Tab-separated table of C-alpha atoms and ligand atoms in Angstrom:
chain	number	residue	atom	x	y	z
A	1271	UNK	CA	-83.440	24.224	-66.046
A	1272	UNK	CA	-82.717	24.445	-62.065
A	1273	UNK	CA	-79.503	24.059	-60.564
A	1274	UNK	CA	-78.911	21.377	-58.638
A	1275	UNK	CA	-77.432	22.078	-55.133
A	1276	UNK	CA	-75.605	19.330	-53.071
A	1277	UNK	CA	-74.982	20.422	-49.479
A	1278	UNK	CA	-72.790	18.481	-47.559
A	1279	UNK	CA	-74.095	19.041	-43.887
A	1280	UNK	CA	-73.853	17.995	-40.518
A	1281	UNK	CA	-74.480	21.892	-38.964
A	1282	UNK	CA	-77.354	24.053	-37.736
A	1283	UNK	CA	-76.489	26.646	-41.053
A	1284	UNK	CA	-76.459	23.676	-43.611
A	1285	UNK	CA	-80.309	23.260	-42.395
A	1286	UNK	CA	-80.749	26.848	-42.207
A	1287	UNK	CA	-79.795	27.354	-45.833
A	1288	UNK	CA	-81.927	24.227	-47.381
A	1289	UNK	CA	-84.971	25.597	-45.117
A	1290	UNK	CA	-83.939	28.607	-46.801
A	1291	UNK	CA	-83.880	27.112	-50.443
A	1292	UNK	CA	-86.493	24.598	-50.128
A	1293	UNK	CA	-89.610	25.582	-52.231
A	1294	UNK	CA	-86.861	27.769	-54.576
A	1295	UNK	CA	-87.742	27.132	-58.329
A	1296	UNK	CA	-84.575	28.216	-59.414
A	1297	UNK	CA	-83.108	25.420	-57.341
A	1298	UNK	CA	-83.458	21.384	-56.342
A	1299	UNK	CA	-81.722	20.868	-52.895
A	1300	UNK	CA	-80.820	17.636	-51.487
A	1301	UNK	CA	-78.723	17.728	-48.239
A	1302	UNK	CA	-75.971	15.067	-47.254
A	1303	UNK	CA	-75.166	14.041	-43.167
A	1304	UNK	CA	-72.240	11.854	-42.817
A	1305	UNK	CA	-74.468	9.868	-40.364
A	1306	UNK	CA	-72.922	10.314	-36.900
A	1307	UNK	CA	-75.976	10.670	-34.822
A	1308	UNK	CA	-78.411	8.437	-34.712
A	1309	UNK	CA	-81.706	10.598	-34.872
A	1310	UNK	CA	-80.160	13.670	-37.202
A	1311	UNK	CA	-82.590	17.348	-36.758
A	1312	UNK	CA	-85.432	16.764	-39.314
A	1313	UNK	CA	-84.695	18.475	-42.663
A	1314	UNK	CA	-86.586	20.198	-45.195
A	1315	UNK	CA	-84.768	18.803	-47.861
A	1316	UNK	CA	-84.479	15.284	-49.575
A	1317	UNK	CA	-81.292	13.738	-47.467
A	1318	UNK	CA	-78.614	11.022	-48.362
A	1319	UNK	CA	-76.640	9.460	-45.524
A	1320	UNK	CA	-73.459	7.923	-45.304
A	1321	UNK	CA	-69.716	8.575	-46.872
A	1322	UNK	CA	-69.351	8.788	-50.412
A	1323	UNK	CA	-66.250	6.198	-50.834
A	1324	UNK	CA	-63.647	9.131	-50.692
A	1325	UNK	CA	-62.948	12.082	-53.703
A	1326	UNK	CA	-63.523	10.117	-56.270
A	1327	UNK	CA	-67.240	8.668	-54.974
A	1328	UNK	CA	-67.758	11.953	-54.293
A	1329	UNK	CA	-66.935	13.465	-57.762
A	1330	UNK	CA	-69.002	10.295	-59.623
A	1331	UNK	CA	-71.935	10.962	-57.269
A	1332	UNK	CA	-71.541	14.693	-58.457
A	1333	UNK	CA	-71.782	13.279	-62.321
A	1334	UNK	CA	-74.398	10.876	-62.030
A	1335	UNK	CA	-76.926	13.432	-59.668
A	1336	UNK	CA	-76.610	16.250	-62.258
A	1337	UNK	CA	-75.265	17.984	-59.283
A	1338	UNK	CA	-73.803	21.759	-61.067
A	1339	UNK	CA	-73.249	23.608	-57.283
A	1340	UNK	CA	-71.562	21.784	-54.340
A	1341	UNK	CA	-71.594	23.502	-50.837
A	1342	UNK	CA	-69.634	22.894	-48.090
A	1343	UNK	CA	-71.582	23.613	-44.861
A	1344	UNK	CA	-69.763	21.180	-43.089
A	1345	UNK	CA	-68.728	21.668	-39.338
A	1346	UNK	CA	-65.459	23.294	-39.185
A	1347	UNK	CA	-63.862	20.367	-37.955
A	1348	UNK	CA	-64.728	17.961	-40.349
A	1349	UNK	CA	-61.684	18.607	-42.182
A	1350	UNK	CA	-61.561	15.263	-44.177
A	1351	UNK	CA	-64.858	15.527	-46.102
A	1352	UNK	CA	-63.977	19.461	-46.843
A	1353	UNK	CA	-60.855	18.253	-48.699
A	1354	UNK	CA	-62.669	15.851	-50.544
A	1355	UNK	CA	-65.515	18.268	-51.535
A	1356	UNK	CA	-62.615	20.892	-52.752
A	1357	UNK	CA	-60.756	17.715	-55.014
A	1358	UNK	CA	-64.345	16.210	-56.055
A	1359	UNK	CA	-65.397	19.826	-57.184
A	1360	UNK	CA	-62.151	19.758	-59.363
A	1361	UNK	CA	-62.326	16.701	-60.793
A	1362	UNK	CA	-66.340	16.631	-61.329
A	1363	UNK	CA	-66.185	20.202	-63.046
A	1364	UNK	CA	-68.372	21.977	-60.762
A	1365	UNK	CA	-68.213	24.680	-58.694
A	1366	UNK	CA	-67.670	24.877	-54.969
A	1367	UNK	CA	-68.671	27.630	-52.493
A	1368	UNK	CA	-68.164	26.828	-48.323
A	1369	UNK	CA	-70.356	28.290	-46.123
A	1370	UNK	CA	-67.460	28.428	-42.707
A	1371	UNK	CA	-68.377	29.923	-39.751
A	1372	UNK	CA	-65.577	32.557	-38.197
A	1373	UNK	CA	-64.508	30.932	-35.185
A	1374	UNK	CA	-64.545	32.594	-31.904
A	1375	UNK	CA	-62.525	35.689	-30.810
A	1376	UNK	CA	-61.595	35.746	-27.569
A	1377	UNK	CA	-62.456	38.224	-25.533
A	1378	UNK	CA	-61.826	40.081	-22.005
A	1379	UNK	CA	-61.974	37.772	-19.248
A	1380	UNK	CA	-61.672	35.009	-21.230
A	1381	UNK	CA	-59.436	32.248	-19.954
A	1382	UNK	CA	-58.283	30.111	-22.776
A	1383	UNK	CA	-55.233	28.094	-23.687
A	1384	UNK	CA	-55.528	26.859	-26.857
A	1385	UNK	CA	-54.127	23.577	-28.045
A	1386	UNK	CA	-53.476	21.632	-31.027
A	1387	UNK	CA	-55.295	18.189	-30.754
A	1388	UNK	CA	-57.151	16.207	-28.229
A	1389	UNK	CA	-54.284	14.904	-26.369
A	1390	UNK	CA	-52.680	18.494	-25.956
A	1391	UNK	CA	-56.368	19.099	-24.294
A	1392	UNK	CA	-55.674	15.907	-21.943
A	1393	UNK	CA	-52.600	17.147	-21.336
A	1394	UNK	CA	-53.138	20.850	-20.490
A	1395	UNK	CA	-55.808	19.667	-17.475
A	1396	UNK	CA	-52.770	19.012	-15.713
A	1397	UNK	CA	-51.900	16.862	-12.598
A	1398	UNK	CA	-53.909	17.976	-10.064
A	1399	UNK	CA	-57.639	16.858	-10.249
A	1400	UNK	CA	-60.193	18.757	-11.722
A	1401	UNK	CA	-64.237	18.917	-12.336
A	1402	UNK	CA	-63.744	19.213	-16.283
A	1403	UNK	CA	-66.874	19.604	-18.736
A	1404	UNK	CA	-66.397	17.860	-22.239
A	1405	UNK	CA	-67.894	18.987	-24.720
A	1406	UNK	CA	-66.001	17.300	-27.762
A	1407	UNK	CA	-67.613	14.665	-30.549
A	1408	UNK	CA	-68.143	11.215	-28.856
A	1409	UNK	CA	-65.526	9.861	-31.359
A	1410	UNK	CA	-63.028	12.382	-29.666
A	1411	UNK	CA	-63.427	10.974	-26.278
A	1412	UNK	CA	-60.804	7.977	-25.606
A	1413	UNK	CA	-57.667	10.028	-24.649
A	1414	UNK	CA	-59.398	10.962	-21.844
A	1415	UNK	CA	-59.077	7.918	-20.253
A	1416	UNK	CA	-55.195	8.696	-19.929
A	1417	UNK	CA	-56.377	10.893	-17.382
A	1418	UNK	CA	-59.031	9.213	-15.055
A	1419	UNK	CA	-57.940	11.477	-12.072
A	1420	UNK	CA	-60.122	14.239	-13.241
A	1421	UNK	CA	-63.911	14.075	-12.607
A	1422	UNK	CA	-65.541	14.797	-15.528
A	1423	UNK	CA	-69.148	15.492	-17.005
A	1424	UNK	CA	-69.274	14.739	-20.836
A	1425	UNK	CA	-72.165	15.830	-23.167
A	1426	UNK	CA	-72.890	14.279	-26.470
A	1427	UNK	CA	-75.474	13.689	-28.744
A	1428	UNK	CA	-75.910	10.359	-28.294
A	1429	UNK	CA	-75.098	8.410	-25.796
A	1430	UNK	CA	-71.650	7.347	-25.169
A	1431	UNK	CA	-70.989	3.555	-25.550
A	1432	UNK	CA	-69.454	1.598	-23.837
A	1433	UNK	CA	-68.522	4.271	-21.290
A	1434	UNK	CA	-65.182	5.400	-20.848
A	1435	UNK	CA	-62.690	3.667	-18.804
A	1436	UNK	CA	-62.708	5.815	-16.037
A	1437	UNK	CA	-64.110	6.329	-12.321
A	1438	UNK	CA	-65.595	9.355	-12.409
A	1439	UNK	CA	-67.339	10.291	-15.234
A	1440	UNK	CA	-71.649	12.108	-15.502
A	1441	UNK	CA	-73.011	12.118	-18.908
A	1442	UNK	CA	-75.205	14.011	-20.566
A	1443	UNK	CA	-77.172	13.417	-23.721
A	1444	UNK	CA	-78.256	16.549	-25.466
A	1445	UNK	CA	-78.724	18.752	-29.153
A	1446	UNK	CA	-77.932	22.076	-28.816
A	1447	UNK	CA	-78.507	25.500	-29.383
A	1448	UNK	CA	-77.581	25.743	-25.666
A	1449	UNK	CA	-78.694	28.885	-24.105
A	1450	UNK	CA	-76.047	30.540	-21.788
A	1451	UNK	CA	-77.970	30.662	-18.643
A	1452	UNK	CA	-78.493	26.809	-19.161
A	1453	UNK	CA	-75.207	27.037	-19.342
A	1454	UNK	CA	-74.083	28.799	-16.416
A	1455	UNK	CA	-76.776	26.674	-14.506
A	1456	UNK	CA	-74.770	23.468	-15.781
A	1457	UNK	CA	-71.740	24.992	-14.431
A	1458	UNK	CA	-72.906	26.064	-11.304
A	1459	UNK	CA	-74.496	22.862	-10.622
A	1460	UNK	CA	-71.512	20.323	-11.549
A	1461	UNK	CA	-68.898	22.706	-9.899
A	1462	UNK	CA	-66.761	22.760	-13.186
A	1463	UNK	CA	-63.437	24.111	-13.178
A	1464	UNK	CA	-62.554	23.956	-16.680
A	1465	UNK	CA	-64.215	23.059	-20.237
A	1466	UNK	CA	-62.424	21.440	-22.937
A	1467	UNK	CA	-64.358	22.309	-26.476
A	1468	UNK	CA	-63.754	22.815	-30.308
A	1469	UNK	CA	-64.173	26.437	-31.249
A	1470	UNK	CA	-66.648	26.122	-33.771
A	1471	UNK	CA	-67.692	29.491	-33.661
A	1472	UNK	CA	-71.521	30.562	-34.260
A	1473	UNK	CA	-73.874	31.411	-31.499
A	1474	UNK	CA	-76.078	27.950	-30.813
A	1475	UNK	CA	-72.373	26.658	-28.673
A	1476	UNK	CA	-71.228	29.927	-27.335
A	1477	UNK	CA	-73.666	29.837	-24.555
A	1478	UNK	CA	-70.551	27.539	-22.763
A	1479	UNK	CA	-67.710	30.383	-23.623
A	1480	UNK	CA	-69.920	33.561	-22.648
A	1481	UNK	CA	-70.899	31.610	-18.947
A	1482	UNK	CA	-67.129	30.283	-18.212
A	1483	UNK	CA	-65.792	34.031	-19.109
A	1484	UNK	CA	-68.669	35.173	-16.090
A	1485	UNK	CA	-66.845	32.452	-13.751
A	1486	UNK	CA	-63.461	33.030	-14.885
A	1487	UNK	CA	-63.425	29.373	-15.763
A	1488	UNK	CA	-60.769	27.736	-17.752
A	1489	UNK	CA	-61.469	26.787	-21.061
A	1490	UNK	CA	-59.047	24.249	-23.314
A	1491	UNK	CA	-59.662	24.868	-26.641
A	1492	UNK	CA	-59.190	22.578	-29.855
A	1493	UNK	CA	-57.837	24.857	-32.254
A	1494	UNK	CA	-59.318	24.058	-35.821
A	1495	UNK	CA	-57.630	21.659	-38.232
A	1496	UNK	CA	-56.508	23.298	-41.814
A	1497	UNK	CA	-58.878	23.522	-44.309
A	1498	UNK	CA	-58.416	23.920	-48.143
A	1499	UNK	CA	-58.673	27.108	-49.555
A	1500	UNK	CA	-61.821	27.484	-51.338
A	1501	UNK	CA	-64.274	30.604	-52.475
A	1502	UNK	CA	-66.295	30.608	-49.111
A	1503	UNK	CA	-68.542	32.719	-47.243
A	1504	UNK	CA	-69.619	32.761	-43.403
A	1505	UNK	CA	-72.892	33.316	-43.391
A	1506	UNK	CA	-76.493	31.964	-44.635
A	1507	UNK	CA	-77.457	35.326	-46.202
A	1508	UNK	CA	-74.088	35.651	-48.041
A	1509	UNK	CA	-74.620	32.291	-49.500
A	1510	UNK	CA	-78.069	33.259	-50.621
A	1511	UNK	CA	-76.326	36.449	-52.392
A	1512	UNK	CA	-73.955	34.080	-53.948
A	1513	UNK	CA	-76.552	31.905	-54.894
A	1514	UNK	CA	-78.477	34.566	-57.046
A	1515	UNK	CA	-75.849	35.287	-58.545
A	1516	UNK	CA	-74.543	31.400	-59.603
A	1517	UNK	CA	-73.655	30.663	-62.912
A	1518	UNK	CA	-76.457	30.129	-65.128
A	1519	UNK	CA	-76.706	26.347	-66.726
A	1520	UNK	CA	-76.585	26.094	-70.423
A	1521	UNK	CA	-80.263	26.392	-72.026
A	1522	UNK	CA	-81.284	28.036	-68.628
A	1523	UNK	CA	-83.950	30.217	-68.504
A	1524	UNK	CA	-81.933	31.902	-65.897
A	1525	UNK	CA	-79.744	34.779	-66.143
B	827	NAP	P1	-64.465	14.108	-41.528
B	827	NAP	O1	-63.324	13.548	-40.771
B	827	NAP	O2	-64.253	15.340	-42.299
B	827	NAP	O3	-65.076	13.027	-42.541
B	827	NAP	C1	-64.768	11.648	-42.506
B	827	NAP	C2	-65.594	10.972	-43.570
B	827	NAP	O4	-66.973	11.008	-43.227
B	827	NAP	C3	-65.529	11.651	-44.923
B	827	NAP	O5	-64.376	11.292	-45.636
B	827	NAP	C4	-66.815	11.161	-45.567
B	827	NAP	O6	-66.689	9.804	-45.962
B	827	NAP	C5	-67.769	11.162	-44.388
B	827	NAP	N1	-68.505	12.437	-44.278
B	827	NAP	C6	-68.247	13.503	-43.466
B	827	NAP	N2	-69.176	14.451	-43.621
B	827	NAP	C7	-70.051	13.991	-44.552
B	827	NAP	C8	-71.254	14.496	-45.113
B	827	NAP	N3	-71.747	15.700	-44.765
B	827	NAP	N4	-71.906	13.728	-46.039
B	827	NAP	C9	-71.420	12.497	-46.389
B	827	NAP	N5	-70.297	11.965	-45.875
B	827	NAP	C10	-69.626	12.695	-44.964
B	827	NAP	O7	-65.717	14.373	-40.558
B	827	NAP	P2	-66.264	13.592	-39.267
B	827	NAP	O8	-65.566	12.288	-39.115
B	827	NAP	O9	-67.746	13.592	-39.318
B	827	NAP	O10	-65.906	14.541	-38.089
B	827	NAP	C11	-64.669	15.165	-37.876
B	827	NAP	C12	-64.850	16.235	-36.831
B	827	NAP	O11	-65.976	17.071	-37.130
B	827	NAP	C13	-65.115	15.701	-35.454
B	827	NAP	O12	-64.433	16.559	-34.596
B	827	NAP	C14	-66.611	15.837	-35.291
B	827	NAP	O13	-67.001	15.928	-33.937
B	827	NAP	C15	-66.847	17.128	-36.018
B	827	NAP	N6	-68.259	17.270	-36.394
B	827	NAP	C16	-68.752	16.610	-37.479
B	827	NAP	C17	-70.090	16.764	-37.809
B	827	NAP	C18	-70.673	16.037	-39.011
B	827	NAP	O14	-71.893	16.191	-39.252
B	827	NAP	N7	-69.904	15.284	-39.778
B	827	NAP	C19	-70.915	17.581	-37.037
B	827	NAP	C20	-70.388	18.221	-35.938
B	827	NAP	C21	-69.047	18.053	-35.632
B	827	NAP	P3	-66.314	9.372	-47.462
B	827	NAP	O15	-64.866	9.692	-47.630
B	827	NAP	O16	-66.646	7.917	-47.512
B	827	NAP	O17	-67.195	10.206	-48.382
């Protein structure tokens, strides 16, 4: 008998682990994307799409798949779905590990204030006009237009429609990793005086942090919302440990 593995995804270590698991007879992998971009990275294993109708969809999915381990290797600020996956887990009877990124330390010469939400972000650009670089979800967008003084340059995913209310506003469509001399390039280029980001720790966004510390640019950060406290780990290879070490199934071959 092989466990079966749901991995609620969305981030470059959820693919990193099911390339990492695919082929794996002690495991069947199938990876779920809550379906916010409209051509997701390709995966290497079977994907669902879509919400599960809240905890309890969740937990009845869990029941009818067989699933017996549920990871969370959702992006950090995905808060809602990592509370569900932590009640689900409960309710369905099987065990849940998260695989969480550490966010971002900050370092010398770094020039952060760090806020609580989007609007403290709006509001910490201040009064005077600025060339600001957003680099937030596309759904995270809208209080910006409280603020169309600023000239801004917004990257996304996918494109961001309609527009935003505003008169000055460059975007950018784009999938990261982002390297940081790209980086530094884009900043050099759009003459940006501050970044407003999520710290979502892990190297494929950093490129943006590393380049504004070698400007001395400001950067607003989202701090991250609370998660629940669940057994987690922070990296791919100390999920694999965890793995080999998972409870075996009843009648498993495995020990
Ligand atoms: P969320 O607020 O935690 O989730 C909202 C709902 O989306 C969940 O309740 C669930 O719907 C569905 N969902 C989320 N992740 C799912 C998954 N992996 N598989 C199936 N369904 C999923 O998350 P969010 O709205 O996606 O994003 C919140 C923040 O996270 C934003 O700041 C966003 O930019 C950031 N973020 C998200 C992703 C991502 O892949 N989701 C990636 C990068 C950044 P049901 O309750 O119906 O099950």
């Amino acid at each position: 008998m092989k466990h079966s593995i749901l991995i609620l995804g969305g981030t470059a270590e959820a693919r990193k682990l099911a390339e990492k698991l695919v082929g794996d007879p002690r495991f069947a992998t199938e990876l779920s994307l809550a379906g916010r971009t409209r051509a997701p990275a390709e995966q290497p294993v079977p994907v669902r799409v879509g919400g599960f109708g809240g905890v309890e969809g969740l937990a009845a999915y869990i029941r009818e798949k067989g699933i017996s381990i549920l990871i969370d290797a959702t992006h950090p600020y995905a808060a809602q779905i990592s509370r569900n996956a932590a009640e689900a887990s409960r309710l369905a009877d099987v065990p849940l590990i998260a695989l969480r990124r550490s966010p971002w330390q900050r370092q010398a010469g770094d020039r952060w204030t760090q806020v609580g939400s989007v609007g403290e972000a709006v509001e910490a650009l201040g009064s005077v006009p600025r060339t600001v670089f957003l680099t937030l979800g596309r759904q995270e967008l809208l209080p910006f237009e409280a603020a169309p003084r600023h000239h801004y340059l917004i990257r996304s995913v996918d494109p961001v429609e309609p527009p935003l209310n505003i008169p000055h506003a460059v975007y950018l469509t784009s999938r990261g990793p982002f390297a940081e001399a790209d980086e530094a390039r884009l900043l050099e280029e759009h003459a940006i005086e501050a970044i407003v980001a999520k710290n979502s720790g892990g190297p494929s966004s950093y490129g943006k942090i590393a380049a504004a510390r070698t400007f001395g640019i400001e950067v607003i950060l989202v701090r991250r919302p609370d998660l629940p406290d669940v057994p987690s780990v922070e990296t791919v290879e100390e999920m694999l440990a965890w793995l080999a070490h998972a409870p075996a199934l009843p009648g498993s071959p495995l020990k």
